[in-house]
mmCIF file of C-alpha atoms and ligand atoms in Angstrom:
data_model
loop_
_atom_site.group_PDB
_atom_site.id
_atom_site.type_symbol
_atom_site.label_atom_id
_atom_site.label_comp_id
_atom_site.label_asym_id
_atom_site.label_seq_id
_atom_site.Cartn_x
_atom_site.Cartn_y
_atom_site.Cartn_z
ATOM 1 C CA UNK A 27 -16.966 6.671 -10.575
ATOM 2 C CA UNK A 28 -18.100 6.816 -7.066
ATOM 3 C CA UNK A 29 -19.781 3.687 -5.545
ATOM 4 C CA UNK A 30 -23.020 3.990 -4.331
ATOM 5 C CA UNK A 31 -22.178 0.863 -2.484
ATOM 6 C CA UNK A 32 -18.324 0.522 -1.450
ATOM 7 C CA UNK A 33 -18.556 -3.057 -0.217
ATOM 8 C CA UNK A 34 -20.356 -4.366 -3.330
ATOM 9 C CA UNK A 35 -17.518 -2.440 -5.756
ATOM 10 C CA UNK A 36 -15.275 -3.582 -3.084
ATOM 11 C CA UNK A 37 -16.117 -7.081 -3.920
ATOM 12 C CA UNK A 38 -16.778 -6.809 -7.326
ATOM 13 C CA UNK A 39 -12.902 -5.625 -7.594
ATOM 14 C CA UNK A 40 -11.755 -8.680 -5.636
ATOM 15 C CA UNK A 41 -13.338 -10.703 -8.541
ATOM 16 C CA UNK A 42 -12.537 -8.479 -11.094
ATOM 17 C CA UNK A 43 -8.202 -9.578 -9.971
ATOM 18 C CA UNK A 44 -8.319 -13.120 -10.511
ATOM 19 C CA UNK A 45 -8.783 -14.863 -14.146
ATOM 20 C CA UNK A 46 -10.500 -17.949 -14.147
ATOM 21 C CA UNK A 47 -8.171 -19.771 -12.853
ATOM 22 C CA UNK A 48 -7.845 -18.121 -9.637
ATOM 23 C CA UNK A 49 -4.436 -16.478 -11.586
ATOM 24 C CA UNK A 50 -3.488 -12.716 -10.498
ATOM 25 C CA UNK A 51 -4.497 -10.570 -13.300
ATOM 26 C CA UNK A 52 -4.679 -7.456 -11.908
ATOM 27 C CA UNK A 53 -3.583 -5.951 -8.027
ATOM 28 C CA UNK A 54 -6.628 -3.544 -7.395
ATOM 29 C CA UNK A 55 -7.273 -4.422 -3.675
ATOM 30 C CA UNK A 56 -6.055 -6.825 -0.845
ATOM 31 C CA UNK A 57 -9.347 -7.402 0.273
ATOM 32 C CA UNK A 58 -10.896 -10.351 -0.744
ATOM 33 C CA UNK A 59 -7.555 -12.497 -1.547
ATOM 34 C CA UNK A 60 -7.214 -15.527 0.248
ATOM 35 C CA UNK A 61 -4.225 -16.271 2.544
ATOM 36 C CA UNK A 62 -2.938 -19.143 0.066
ATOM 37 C CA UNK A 63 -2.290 -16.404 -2.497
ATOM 38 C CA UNK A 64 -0.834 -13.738 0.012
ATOM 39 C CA UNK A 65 1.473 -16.107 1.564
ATOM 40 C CA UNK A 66 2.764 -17.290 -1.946
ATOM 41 C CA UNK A 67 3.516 -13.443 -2.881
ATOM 42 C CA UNK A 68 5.365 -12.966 0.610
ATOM 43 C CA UNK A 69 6.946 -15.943 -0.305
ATOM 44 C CA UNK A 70 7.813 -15.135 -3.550
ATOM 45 C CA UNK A 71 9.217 -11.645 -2.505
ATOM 46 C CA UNK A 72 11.294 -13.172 -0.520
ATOM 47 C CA UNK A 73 13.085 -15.113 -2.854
ATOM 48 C CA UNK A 74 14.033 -11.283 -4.250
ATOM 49 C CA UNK A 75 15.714 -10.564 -1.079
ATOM 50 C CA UNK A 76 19.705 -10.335 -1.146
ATOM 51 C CA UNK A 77 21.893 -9.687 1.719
ATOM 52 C CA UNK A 78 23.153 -6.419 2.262
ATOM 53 C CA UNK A 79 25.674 -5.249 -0.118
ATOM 54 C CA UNK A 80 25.006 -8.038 -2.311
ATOM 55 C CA UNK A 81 23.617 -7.046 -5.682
ATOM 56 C CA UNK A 82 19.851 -6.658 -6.112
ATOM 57 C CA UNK A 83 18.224 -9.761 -7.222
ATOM 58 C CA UNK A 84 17.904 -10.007 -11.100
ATOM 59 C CA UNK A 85 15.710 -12.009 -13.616
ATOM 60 C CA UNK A 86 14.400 -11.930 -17.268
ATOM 61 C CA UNK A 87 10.666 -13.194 -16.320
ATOM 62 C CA UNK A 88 9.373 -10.037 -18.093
ATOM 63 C CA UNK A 89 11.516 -9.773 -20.705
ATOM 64 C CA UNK A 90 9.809 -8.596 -23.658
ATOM 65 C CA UNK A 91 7.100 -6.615 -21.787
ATOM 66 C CA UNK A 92 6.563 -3.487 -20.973
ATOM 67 C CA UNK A 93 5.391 -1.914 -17.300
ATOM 68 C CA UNK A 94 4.135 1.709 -16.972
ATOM 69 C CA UNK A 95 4.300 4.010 -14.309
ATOM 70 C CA UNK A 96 1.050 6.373 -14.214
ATOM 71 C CA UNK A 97 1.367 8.388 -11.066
ATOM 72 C CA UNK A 98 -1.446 10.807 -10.644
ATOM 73 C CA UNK A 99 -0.280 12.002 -7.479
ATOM 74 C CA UNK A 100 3.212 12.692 -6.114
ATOM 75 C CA UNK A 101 5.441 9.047 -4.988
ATOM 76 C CA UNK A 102 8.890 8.612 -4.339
ATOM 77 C CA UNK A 103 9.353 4.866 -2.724
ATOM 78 C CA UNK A 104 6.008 3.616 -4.634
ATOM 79 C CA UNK A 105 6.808 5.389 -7.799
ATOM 80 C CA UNK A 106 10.927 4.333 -7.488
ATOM 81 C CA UNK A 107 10.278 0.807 -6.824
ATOM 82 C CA UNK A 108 8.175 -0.103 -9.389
ATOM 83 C CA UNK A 109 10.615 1.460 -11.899
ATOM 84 C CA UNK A 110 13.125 -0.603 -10.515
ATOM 85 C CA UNK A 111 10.995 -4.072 -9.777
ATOM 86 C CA UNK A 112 10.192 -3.496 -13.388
ATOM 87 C CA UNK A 113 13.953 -3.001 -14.610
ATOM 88 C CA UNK A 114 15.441 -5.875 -12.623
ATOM 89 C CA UNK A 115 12.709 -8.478 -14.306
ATOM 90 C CA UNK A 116 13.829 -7.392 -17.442
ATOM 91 C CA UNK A 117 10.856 -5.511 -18.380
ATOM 92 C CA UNK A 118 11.263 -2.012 -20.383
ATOM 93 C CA UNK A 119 9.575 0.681 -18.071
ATOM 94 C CA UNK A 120 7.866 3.692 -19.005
ATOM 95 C CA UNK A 121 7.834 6.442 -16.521
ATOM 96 C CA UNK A 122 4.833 8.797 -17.906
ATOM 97 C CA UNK A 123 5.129 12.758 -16.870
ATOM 98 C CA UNK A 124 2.047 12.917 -15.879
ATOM 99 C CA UNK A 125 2.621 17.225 -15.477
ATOM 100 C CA UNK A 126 3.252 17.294 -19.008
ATOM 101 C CA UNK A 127 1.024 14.530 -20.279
ATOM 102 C CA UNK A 128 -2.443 15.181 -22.501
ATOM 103 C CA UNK A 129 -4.321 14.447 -18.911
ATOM 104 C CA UNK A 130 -3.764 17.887 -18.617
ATOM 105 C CA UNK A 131 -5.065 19.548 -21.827
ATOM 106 C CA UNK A 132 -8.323 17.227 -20.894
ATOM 107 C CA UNK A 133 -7.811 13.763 -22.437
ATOM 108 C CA UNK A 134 -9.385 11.393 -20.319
ATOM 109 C CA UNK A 135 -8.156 8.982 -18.662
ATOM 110 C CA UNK A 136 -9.311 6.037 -20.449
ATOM 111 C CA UNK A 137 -7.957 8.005 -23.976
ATOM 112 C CA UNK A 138 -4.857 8.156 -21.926
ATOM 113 C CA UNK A 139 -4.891 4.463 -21.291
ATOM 114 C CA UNK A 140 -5.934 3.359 -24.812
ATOM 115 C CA UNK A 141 -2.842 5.391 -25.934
ATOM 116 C CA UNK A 142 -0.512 3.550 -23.609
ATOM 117 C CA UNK A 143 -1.979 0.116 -24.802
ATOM 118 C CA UNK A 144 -1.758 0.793 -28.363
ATOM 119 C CA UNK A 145 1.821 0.909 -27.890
ATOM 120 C CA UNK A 146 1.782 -1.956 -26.066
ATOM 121 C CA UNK A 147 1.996 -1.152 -22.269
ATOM 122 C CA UNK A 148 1.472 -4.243 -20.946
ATOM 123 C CA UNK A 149 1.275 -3.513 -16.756
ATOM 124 C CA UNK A 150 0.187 0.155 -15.977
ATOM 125 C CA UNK A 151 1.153 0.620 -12.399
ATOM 126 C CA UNK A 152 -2.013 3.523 -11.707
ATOM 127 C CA UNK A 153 -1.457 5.923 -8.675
ATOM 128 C CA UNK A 154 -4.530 8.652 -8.493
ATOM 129 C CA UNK A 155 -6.384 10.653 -6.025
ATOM 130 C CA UNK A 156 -10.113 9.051 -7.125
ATOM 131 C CA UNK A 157 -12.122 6.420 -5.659
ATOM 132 C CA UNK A 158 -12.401 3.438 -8.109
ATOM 133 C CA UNK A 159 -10.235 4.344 -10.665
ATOM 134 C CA UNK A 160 -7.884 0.943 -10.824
ATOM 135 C CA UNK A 161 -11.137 -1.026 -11.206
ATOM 136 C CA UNK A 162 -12.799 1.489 -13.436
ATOM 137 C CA UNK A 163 -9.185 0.952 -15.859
ATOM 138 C CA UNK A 164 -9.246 -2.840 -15.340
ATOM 139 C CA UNK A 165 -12.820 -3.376 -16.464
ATOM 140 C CA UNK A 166 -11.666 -1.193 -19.913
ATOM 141 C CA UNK A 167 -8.157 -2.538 -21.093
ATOM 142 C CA UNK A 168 -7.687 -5.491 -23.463
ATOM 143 C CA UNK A 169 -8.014 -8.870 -21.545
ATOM 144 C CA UNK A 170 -3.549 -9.202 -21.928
ATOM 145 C CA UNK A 171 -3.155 -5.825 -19.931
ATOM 146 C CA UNK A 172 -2.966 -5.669 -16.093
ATOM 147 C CA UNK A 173 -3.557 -2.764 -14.244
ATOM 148 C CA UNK A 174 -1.602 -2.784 -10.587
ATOM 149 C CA UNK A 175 -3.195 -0.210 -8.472
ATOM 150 C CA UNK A 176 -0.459 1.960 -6.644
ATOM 151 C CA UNK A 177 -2.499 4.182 -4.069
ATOM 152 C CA UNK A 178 -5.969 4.570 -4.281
ATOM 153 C CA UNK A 179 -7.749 7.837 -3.151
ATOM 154 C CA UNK A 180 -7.785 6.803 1.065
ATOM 155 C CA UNK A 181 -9.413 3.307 -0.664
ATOM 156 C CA UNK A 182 -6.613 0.799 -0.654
ATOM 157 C CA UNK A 183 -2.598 0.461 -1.384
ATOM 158 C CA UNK A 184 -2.326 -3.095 -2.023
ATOM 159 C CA UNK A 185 1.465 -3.575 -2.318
ATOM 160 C CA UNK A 186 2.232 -1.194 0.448
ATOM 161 C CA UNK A 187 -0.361 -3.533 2.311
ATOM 162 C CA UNK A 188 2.282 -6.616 1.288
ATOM 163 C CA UNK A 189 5.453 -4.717 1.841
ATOM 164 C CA UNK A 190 4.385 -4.072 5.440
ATOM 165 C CA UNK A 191 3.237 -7.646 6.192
ATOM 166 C CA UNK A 192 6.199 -9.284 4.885
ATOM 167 C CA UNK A 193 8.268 -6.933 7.248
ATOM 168 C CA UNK A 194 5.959 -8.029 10.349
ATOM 169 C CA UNK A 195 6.256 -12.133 9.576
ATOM 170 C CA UNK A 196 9.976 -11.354 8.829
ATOM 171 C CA UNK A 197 10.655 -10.306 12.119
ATOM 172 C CA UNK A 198 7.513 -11.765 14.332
ATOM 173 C CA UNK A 199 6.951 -14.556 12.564
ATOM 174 C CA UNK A 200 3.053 -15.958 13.167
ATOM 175 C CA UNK A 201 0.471 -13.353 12.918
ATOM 176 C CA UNK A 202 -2.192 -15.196 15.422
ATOM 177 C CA UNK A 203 -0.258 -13.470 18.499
ATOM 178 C CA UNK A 204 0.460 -10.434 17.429
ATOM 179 C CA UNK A 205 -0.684 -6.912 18.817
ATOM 180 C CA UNK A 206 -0.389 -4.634 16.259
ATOM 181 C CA UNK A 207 -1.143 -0.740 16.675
ATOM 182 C CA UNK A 208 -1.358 1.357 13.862
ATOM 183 C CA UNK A 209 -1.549 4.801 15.296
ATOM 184 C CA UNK A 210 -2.589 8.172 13.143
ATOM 185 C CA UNK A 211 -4.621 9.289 10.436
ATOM 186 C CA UNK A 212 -6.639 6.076 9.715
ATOM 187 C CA UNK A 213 -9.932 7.535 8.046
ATOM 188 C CA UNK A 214 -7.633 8.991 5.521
ATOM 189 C CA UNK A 215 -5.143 6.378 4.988
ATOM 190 C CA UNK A 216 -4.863 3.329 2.321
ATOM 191 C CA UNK A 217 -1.988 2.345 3.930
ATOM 192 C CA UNK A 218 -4.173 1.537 6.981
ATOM 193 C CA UNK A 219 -6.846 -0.280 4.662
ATOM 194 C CA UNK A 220 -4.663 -2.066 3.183
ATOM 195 C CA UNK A 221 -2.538 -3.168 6.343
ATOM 196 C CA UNK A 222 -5.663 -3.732 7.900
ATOM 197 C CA UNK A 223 -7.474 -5.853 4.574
ATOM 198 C CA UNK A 224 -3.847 -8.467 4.948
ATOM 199 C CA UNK A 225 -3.841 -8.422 8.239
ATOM 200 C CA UNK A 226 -7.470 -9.783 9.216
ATOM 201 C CA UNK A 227 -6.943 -12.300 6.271
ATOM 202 C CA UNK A 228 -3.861 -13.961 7.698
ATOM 203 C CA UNK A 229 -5.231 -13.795 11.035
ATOM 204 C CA UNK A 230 -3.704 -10.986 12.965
ATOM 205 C CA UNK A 231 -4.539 -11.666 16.951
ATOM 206 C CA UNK A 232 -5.556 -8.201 17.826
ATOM 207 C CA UNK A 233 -5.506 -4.887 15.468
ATOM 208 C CA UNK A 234 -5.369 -1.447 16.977
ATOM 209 C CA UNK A 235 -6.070 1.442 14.827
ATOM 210 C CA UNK A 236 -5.535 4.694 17.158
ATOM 211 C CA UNK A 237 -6.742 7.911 16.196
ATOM 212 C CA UNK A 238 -8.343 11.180 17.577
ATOM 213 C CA UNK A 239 -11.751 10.682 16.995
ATOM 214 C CA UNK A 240 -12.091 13.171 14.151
ATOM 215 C CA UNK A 241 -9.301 10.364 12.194
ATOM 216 C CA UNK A 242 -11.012 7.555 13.236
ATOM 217 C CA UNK A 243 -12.333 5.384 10.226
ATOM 218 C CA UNK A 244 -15.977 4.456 9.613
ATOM 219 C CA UNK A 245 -15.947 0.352 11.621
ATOM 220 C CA UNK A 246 -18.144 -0.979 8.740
ATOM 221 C CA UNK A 247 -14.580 -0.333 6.529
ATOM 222 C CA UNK A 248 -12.319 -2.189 9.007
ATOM 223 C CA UNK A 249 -14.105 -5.173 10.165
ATOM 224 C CA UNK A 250 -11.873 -7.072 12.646
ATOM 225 C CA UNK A 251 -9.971 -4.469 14.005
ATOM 226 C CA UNK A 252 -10.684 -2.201 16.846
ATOM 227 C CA UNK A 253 -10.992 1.228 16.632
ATOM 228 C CA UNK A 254 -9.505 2.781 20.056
ATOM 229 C CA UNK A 255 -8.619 6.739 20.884
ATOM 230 C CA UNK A 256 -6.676 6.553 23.566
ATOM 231 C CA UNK A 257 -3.052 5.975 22.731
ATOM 232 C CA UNK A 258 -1.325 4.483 25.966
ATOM 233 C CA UNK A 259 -4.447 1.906 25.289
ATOM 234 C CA UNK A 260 -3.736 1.142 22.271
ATOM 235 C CA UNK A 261 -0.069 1.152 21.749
ATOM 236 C CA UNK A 262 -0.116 -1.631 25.651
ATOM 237 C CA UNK A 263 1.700 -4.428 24.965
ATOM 238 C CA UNK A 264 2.147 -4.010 20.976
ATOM 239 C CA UNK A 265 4.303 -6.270 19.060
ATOM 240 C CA UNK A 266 4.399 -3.551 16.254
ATOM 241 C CA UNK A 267 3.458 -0.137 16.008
ATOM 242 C CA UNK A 268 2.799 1.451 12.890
ATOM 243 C CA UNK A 269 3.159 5.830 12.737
ATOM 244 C CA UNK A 270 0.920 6.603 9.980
ATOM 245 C CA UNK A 271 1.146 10.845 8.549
ATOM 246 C CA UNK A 272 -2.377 12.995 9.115
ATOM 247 C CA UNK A 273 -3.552 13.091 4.992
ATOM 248 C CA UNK A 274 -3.699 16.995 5.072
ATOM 249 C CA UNK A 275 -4.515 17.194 1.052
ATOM 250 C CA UNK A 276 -7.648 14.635 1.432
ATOM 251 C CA UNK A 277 -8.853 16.413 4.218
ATOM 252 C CA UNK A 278 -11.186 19.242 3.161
ATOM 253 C CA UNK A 279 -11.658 21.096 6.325
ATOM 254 C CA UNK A 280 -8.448 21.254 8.716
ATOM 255 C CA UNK A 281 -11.201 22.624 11.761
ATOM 256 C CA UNK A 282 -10.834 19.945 14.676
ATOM 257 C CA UNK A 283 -7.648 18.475 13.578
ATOM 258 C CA UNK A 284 -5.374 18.780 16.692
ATOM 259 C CA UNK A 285 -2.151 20.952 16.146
ATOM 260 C CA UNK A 286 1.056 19.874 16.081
ATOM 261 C CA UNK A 287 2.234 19.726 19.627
ATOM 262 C CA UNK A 288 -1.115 18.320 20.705
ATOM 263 C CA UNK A 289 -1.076 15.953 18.072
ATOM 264 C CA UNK A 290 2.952 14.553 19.000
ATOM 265 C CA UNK A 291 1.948 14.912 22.689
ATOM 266 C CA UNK A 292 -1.200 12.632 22.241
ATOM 267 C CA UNK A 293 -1.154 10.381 19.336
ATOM 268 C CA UNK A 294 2.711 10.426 18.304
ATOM 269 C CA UNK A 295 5.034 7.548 18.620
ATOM 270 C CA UNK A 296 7.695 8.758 20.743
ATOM 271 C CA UNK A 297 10.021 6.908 23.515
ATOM 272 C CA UNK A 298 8.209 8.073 25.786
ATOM 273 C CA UNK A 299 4.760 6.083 24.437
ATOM 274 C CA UNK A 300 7.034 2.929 23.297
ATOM 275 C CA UNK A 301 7.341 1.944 26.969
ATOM 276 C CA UNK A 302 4.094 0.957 27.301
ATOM 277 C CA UNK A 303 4.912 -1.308 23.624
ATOM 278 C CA UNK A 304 6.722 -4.535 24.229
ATOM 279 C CA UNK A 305 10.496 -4.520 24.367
ATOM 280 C CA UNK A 306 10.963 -5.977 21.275
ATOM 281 C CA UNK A 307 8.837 -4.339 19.107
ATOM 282 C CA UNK A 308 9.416 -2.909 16.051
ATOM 283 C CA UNK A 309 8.549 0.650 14.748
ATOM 284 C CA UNK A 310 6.880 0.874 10.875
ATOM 285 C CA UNK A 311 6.248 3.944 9.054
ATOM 286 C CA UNK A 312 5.531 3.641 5.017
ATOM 287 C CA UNK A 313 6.530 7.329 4.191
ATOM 288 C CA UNK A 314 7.134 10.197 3.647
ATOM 289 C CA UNK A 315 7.210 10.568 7.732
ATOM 290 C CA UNK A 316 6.359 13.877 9.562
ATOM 291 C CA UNK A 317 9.017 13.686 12.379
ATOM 292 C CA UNK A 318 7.901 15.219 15.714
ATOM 293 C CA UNK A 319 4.499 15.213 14.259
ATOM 294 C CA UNK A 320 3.769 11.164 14.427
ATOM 295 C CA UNK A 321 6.883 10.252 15.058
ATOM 296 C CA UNK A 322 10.025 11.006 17.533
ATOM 297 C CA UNK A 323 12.611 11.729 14.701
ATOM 298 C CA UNK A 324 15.770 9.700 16.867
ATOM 299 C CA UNK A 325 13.080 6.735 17.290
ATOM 300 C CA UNK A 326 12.586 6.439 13.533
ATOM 301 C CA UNK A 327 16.601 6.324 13.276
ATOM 302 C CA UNK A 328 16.984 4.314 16.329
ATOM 303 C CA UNK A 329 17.132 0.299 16.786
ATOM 304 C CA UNK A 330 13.716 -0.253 17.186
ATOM 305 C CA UNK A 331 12.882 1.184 13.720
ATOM 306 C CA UNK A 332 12.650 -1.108 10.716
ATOM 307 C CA UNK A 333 10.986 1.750 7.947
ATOM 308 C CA UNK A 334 14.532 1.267 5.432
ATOM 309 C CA UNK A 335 13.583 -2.626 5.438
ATOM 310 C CA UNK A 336 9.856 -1.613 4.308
ATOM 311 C CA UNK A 337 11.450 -0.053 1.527
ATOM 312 C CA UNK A 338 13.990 -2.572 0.491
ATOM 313 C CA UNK A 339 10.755 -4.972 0.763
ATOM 314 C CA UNK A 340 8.518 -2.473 -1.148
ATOM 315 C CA UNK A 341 11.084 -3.586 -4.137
ATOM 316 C CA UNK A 342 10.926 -7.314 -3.170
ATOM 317 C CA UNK A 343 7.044 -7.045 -3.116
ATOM 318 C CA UNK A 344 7.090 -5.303 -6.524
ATOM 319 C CA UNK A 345 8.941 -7.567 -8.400
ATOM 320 C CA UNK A 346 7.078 -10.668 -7.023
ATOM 321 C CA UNK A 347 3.628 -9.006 -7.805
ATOM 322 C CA UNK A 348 5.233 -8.169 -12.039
ATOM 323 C CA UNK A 349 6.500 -11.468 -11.693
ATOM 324 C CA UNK A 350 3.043 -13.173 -10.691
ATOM 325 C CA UNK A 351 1.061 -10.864 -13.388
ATOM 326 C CA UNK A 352 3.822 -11.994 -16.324
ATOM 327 C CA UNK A 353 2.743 -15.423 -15.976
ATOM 328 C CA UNK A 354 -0.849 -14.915 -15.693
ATOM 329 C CA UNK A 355 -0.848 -12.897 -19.209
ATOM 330 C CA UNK A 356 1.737 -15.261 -20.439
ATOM 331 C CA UNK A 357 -0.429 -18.729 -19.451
ATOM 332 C CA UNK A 358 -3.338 -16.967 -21.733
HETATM 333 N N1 LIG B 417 3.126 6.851 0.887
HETATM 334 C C1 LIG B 417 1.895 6.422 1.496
HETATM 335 C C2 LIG B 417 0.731 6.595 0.536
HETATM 336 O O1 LIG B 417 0.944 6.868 -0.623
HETATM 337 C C3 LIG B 417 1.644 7.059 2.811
HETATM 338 C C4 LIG B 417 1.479 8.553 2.825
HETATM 339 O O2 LIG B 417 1.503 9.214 1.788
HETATM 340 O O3 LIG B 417 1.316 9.059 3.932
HETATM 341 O O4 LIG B 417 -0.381 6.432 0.932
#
């Protein structure tokens, strides 16, 4: 399932998400979507958001349908919030055990997927430690189904990706200004990809992505951001800063990786590196965090920090992406 070229799959997976009518049909990557449609899906999330306290935002737009959760890998706020997105549309969700599923007396996956549709699973929300296998699952299901990819391999994480810019324009508003450092494990990390595939698109003024060299990604995957290793350069003047975890189980061999006191004392968002950020910035992290490791534990508690509004977002995000894929399959 590996491309032999990433940017052509790449783009044949931007293609492969729209129906002919430029309707979302299936999430598989942010890259390639035009800033119309991610601004409508911000947009839309929003319209999920209730103040605190308040109860969650409700409708019956999938009513009827059925969303399920296929999480090849481990999840806790990805996994969570699409149960819930699903539940507050209406939708009946099916959580699939994937340690006690037929995946692991050899079915394949596509056997596992034909199963799911039979009994009509209309969204499968896929999560899995391969390259290519949202697109590989979208090019095989019945033209009704829509496959949502929820973490990719170190490829993409689309609605993390949307989660984390609707928490930027919520509290920075524009995007043309902005300094934004994303500091950590970026060769390994979707959640960088993704940031990084939203934020060129709506225009971001200058992207950091800060990493020991051994982290660093390949530039031909982030075009339009710069790749620095020095973190006092990086991190000057940032509007946002973004702690990203090192991706110890898709790293192979652990040789070169700094330990952990180099690693906090060089690359970890602390208060100490915040005072070369702007004042006012704000402090993302998508989870699970690794504190002292990337980040100052007190700093991802303290004022600055905005990581429990990513989450309440990642639900926000969710239900306006269900929402969006309901009325492409029910326009057919
Ligand atoms: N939860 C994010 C992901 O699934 C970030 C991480 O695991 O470090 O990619």
């Amino acid at each position: 399932m590996n491309a032999a070229d990433p940017n052509e799959i790449l783009d044949d997976e931007a293609a492969l998400q729209l129906d002919a009518n430029g309707n979302l049909r299936h999430l598989l990557t942010l890259k390639g979507l035009d800033k119309a449609l991610l601004t409508d899906i911000l947009d839309d999330a929003e319209g999920y958001l209730t103040a605190p306290g308040a109860l969650p935002a409700r409708s019956q737009s999938l009513a009827g349908r059925t969303v399920g959760n296929l999480f090849f890998e481990p999840s806790t706020r990805t996994r969570a919030s699409f149960d819930l997105a699903g539940k507050r549309l209406g939708a009946d969700v099916l959580n699939l055990d994937v340690n006690t599923s037929s995946r692991k007396k050899g079915e394949s996956i596509l056997d596992t997927i034909y199963t799911l549709q039979a009994m009509h699973v209309d969204v499968m929300v896929v999560r899995d430690a391969s390259d290519g296998v949202p697109a590989y699952i979208a090019r095989h299901v019945q033209p009704h189904v829509s496959i949502l990819n929820a973490g990719e391999s170190d490829v993409s994480h689309p609605t993390q990706g949307l989660l984390d810019v609707l928490t930027i324009r919520q509290h920075k508003g524009a995007f043309e200004d902005l300094n934004i450092a994303i500091v950590g494990d970026i060769r390994h990390s979707r959640v960088a990809m993704s940031a990084t595939h939203a934020l060129t698109t709506l225009g971001v003024g200058d992207l950091r992505l800060i990493s020991p060299p051994i982290l660093a990604p390949d530039a031909d995957k982030v075009p339009g951001a710069r790749i620095v290793d020095n973190l006092a350069e990086g991190i000057a003047n940032a509007d946002v800063v973004m702690a990203l975890r090192i991706q110890r189980e898709r790293i192979g061999n652990l040789d070169g990786i700094p330990g952990i006191d180099e690693y906090f004392a060089n690359y970890g968002v602390s208060h100490d590196s915040m005072k070369l950020a702007r004042p006012d910035a704000i402090i993302m992290h998508p989870g699970p965090m690794n504190r002292g490791i990337e980040i100052e534990g007190s700093l991802a508690d303290g004022p600055q920090s905005v990581i429990t509004q990513q989450v309440t977002n990642g639900v926000a995000v969710r239900m306006a992406v269900l929402d969006r894929v309901g009325k492409t399959m029910a326009a057919r």
